Short mmCIF file of C-alpha atoms in Angstrom, two decimals:
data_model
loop_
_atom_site.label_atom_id
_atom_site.label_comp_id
_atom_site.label_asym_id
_atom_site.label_seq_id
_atom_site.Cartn_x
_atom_site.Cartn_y
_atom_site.Cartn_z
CA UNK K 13 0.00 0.00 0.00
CA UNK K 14 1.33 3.54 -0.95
CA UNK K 15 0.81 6.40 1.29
CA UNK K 16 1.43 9.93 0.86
CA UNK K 17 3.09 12.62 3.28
CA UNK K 18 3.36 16.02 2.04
CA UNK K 19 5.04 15.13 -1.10
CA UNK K 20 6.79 12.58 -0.48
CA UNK K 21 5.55 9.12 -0.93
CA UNK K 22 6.11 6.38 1.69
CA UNK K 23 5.46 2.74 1.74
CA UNK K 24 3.90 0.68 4.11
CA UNK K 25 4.17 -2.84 4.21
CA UNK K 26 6.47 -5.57 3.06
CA UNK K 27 6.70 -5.95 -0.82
CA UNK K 28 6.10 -9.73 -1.94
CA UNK K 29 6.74 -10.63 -5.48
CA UNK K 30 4.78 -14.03 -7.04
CA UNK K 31 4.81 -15.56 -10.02
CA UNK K 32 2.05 -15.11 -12.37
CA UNK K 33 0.73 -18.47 -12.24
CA UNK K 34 0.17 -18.08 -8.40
CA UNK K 35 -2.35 -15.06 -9.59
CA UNK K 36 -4.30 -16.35 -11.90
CA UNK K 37 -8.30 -16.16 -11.53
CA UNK K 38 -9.20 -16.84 -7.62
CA UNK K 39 -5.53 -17.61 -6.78
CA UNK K 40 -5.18 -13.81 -6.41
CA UNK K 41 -8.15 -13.49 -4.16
CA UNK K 42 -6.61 -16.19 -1.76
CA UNK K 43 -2.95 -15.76 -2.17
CA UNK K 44 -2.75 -11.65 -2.47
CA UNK K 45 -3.61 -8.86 0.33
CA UNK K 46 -5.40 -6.71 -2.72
CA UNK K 47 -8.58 -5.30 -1.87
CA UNK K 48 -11.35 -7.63 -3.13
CA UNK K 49 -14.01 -6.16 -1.41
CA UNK K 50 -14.05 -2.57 -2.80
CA UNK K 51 -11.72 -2.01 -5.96
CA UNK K 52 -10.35 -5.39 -7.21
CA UNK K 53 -11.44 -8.63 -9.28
CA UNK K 54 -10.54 -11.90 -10.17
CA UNK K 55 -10.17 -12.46 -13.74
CA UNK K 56 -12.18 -15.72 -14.75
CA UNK K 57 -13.74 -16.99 -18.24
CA UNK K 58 -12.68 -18.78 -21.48
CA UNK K 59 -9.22 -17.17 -20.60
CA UNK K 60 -8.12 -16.89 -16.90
CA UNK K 61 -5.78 -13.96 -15.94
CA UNK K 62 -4.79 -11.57 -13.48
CA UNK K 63 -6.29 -9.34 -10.97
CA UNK K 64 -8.13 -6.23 -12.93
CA UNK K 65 -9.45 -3.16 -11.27
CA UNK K 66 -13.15 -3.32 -10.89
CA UNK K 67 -13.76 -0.47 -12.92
CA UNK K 68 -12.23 -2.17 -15.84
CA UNK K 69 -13.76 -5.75 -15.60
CA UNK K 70 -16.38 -6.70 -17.82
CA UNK K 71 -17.46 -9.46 -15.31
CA UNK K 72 -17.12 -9.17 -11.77
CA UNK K 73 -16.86 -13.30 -9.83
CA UNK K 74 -18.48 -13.58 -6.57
CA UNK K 75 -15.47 -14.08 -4.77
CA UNK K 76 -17.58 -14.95 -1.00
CA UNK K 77 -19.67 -17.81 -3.43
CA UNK K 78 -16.61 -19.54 -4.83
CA UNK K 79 -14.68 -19.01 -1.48
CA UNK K 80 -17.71 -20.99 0.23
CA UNK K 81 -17.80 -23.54 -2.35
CA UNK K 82 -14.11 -24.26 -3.19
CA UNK K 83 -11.30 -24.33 -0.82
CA UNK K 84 -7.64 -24.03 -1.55
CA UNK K 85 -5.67 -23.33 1.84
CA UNK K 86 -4.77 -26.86 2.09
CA UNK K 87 -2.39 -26.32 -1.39
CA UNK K 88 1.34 -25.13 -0.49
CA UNK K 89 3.61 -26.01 -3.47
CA UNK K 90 6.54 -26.46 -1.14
CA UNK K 91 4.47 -29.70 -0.08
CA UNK K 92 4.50 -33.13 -1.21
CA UNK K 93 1.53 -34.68 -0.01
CA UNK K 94 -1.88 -33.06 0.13
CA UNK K 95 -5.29 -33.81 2.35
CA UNK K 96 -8.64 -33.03 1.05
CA UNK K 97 -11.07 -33.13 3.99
CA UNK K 98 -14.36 -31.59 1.78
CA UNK K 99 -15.69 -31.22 -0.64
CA UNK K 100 -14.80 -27.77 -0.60
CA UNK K 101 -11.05 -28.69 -0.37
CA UNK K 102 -11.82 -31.31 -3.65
CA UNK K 103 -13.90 -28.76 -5.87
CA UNK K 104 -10.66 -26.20 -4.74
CA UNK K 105 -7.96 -29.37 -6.14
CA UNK K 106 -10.44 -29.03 -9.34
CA UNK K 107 -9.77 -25.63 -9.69
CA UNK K 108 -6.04 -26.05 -9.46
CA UNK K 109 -6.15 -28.38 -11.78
CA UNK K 110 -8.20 -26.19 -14.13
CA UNK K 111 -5.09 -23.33 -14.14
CA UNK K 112 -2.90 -26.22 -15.04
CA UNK K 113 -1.48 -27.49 -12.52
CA UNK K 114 -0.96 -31.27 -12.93
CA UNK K 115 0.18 -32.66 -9.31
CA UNK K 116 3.63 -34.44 -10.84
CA UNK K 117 5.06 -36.03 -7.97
CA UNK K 118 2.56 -34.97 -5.90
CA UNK K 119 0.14 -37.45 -3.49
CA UNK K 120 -3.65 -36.18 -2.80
CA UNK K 121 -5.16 -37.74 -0.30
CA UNK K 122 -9.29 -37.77 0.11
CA UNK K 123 -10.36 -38.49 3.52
CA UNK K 124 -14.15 -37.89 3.23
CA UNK K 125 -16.97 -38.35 1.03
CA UNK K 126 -17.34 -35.91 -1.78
CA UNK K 127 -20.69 -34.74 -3.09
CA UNK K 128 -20.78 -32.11 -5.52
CA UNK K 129 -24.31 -31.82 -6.45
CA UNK K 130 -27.35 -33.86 -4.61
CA UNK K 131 -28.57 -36.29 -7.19
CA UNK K 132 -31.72 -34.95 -7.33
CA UNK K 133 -32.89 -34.76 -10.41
CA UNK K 134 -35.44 -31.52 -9.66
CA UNK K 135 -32.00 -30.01 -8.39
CA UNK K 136 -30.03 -27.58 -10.37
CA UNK K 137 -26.23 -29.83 -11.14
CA UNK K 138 -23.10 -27.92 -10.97
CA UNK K 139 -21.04 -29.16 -14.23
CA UNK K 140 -17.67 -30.65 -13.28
CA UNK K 141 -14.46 -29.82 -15.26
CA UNK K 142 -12.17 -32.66 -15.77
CA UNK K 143 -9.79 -32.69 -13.89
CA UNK K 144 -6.68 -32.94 -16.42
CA UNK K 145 -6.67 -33.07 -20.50
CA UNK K 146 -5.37 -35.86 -23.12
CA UNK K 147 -2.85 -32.60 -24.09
CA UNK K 148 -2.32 -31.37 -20.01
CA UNK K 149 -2.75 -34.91 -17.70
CA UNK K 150 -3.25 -35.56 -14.32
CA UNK K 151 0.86 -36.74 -13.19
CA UNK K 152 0.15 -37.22 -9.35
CA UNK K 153 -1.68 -40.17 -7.53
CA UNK K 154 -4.93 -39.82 -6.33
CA UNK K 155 -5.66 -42.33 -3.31
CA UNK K 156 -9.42 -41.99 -2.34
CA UNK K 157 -8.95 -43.88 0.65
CA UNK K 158 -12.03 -46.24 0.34
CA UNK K 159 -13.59 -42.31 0.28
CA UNK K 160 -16.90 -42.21 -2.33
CA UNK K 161 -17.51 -39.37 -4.54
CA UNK K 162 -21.07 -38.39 -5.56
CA UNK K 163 -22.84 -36.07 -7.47
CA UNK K 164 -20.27 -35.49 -10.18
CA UNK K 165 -22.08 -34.24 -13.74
CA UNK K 166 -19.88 -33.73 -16.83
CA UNK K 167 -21.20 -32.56 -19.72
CA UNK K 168 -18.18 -31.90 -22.51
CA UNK K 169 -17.34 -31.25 -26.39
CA UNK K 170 -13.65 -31.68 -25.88
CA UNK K 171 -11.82 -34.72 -26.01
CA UNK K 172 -11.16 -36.17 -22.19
CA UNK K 173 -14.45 -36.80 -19.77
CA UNK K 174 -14.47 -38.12 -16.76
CA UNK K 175 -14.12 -37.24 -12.85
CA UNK K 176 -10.45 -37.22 -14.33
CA UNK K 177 -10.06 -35.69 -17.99
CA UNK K 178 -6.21 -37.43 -18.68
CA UNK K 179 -4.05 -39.25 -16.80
CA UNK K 180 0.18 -39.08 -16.82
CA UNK K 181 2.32 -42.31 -17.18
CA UNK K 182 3.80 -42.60 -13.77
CA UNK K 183 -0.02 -41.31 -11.91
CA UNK K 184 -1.98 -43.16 -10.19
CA UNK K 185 -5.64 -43.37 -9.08
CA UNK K 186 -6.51 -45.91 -6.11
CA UNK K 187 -9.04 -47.01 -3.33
CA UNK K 188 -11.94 -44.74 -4.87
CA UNK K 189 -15.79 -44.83 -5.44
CA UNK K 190 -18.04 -43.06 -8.40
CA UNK K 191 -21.58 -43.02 -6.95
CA UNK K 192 -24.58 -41.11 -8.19
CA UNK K 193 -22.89 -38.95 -11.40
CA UNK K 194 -23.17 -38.26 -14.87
CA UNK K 195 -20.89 -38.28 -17.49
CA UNK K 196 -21.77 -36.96 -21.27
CA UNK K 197 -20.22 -36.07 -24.06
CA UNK K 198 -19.92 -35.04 -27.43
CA UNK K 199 -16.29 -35.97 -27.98
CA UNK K 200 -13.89 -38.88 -27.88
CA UNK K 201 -12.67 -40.54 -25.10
CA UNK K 202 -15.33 -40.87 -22.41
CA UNK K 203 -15.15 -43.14 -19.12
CA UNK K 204 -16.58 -42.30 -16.01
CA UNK K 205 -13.06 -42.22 -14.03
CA UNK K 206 -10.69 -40.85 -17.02
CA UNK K 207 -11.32 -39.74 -20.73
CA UNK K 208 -7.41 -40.70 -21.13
CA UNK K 209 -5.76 -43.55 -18.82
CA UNK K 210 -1.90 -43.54 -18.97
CA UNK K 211 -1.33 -44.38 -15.70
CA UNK K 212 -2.74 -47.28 -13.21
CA UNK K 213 -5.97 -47.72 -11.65
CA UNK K 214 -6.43 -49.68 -8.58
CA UNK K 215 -8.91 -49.90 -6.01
CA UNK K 216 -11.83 -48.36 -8.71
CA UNK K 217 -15.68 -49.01 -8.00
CA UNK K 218 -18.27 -46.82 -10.45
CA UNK K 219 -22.14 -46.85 -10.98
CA UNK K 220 -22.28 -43.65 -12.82
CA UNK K 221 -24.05 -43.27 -16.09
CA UNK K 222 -22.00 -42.57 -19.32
CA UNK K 223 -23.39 -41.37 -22.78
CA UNK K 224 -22.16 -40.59 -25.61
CA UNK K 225 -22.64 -40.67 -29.46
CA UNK K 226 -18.81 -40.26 -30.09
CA UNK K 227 -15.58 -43.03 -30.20
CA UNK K 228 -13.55 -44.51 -27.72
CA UNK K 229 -15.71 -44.60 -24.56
CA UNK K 230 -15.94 -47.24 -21.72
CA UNK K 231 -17.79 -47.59 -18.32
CA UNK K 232 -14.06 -46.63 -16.32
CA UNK K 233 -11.79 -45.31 -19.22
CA UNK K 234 -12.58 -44.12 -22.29
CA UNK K 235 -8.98 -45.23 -23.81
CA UNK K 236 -5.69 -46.21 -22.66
CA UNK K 237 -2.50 -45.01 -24.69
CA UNK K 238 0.78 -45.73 -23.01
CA UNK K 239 4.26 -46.25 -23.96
CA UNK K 240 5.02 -47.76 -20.19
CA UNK K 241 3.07 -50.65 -18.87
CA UNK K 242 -0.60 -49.84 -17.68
CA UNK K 243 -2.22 -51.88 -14.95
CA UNK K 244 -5.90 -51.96 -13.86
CA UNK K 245 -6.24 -53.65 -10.47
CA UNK K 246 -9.78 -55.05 -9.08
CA UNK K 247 -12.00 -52.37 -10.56
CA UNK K 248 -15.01 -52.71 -10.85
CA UNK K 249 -18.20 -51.17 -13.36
CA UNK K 250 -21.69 -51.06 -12.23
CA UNK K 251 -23.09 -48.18 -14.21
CA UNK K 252 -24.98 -47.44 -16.92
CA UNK K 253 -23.26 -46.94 -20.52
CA UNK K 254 -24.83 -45.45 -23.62
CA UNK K 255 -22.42 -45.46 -26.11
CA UNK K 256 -21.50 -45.60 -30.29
CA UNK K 257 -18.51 -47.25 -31.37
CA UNK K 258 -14.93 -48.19 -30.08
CA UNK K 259 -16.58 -48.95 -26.76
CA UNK K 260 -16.33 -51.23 -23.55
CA UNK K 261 -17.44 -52.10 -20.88
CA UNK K 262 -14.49 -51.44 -18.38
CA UNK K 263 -12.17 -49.92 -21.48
CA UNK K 264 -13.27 -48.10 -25.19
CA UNK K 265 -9.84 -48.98 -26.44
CA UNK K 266 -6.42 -50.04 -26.07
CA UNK K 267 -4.99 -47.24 -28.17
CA UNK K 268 -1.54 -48.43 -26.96
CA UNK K 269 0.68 -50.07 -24.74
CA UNK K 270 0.43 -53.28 -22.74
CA UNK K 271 -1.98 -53.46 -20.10
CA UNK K 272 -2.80 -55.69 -17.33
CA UNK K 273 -6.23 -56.02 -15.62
CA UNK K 274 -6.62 -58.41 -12.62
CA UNK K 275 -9.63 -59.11 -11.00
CA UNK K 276 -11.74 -56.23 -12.76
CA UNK K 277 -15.53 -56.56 -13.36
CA UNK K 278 -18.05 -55.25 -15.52
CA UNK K 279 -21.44 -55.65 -13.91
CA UNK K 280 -22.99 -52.83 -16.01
CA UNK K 281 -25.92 -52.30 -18.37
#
């Protein structure tokens, strides 16, 4: 903050410089001391960027709304290992992942039941963004701890749906439960867990409904394409799949790589 005595200016405060990434859309709400409240913005939309005055924005977020419904205080990127105890904290890992952040090397840990929207049909559903792309993956594990996640509704015209759009070689995604979701699309690769697997899956358990009129879709994972070794461990479909061609029930398609699936199920309709 800049304060002025006679004319000379003074400064109060300690400056901190940040990288831009650490600014982008609500990042600068939660990780800056700008003024929110009265004169600043978040910049959100098609293209996410940094802090405008609110005099210039063309939009202006509800910052209280998305600071009740997503939570990111548990992320410190000097930390290896991360617990999401919400679903506040998950919808804030979404976000995260949404500015491109892909977790390499990085363990989240889920250690309570997610629900993102109620089920209820009559209810208004909160779309879900995948998190990851085919082009920007997923590179961290994900261990659900036995956790369940509910209410998840995706409803996408770019390649990669799922709870997870694209997963890294080297990621994982373990001990974790679909329940209660919806998964559409209009584009290729479609699964319920991950649009792109090139990691391993262990642990898996879904009953969520996937539909769509496009290629390479599967109850779990739309396709795998690897050039390391992929392995699917005791997971488990119990959904419902609408789908076109290149399909499966547990897989759409093998794009490449080897893979090994042990004790894996498909129970669905």
């Amino acid at each position: 903050k800049w304060y002025c005595s006679g004319n000379k200016p003074t400064i109060k405060g300690t400056p901190n410089a940040m990288a831009e990434k650490d600014i982008l859309g609500y990042l600068a709400y939660f990780h800056t001391a700008l003024n929110f409240d009265e004169y600043w913005t978040c910049v959100i939309g098609n293209e996410v960027g940094t802090p405008v005055l609110k005099s210039f924005a063309k939009t202006k977020p509800s910052l209280p709304t998305l600071a009740k419904n997503a939570d990111i205080s548990w992320y410190d990127k000097t930390k290896d290992t991360y617990t999401l105890d919400s679903t506040e904290d998950f919808r804030g890992f979404g976000y995260l992942s949404s500015l491109g952040m892909n977790f390499e090397d990085k363990t989240i840990n889920l250690t309570a039941d997610v629900a993102l929207n109620t089920g209820n049909v009559n209810d208004r559903w909160e779309k879900w963004t995948p998190i990851g792309t085919p082009e920007s993956e997923f590179a961290g594990e994900f261990n659900g701890n036995g956790h369940s996640i509910s209410g998840v509704y995706v409803t996408a015209s770019q390649p990669g749906a799922g709870l997870f759009g694209g997963t890294a070689e080297g990621s994982a995604i373990k001990n974790l439960k679909l329940e209660n979701s919806y998964i559409t699309s209009t584009a290729r690769y479609v699964g319920s867990i991950v649009g792109s697997l090139s990691g391993d899956m262990e642990n898996v358990y879904s009953s969520a409904t996937v539909v769509t009129n496009s290629a390479y879709a599967g109850g779990l994972v739309g396709q795998i394409w690897s050039k390391e070794k992929v392995s699917m461990t005791r997971c488990w479909f119990a959904g419902n799949a609408t789908f076109k061609m290149s399909t499966g029930g547990l897989v759409g398609k093998i794009a490449q790589g080897t893979v090994t699936m042990t004790d894996c199920l498909n129970s669905g309709t």
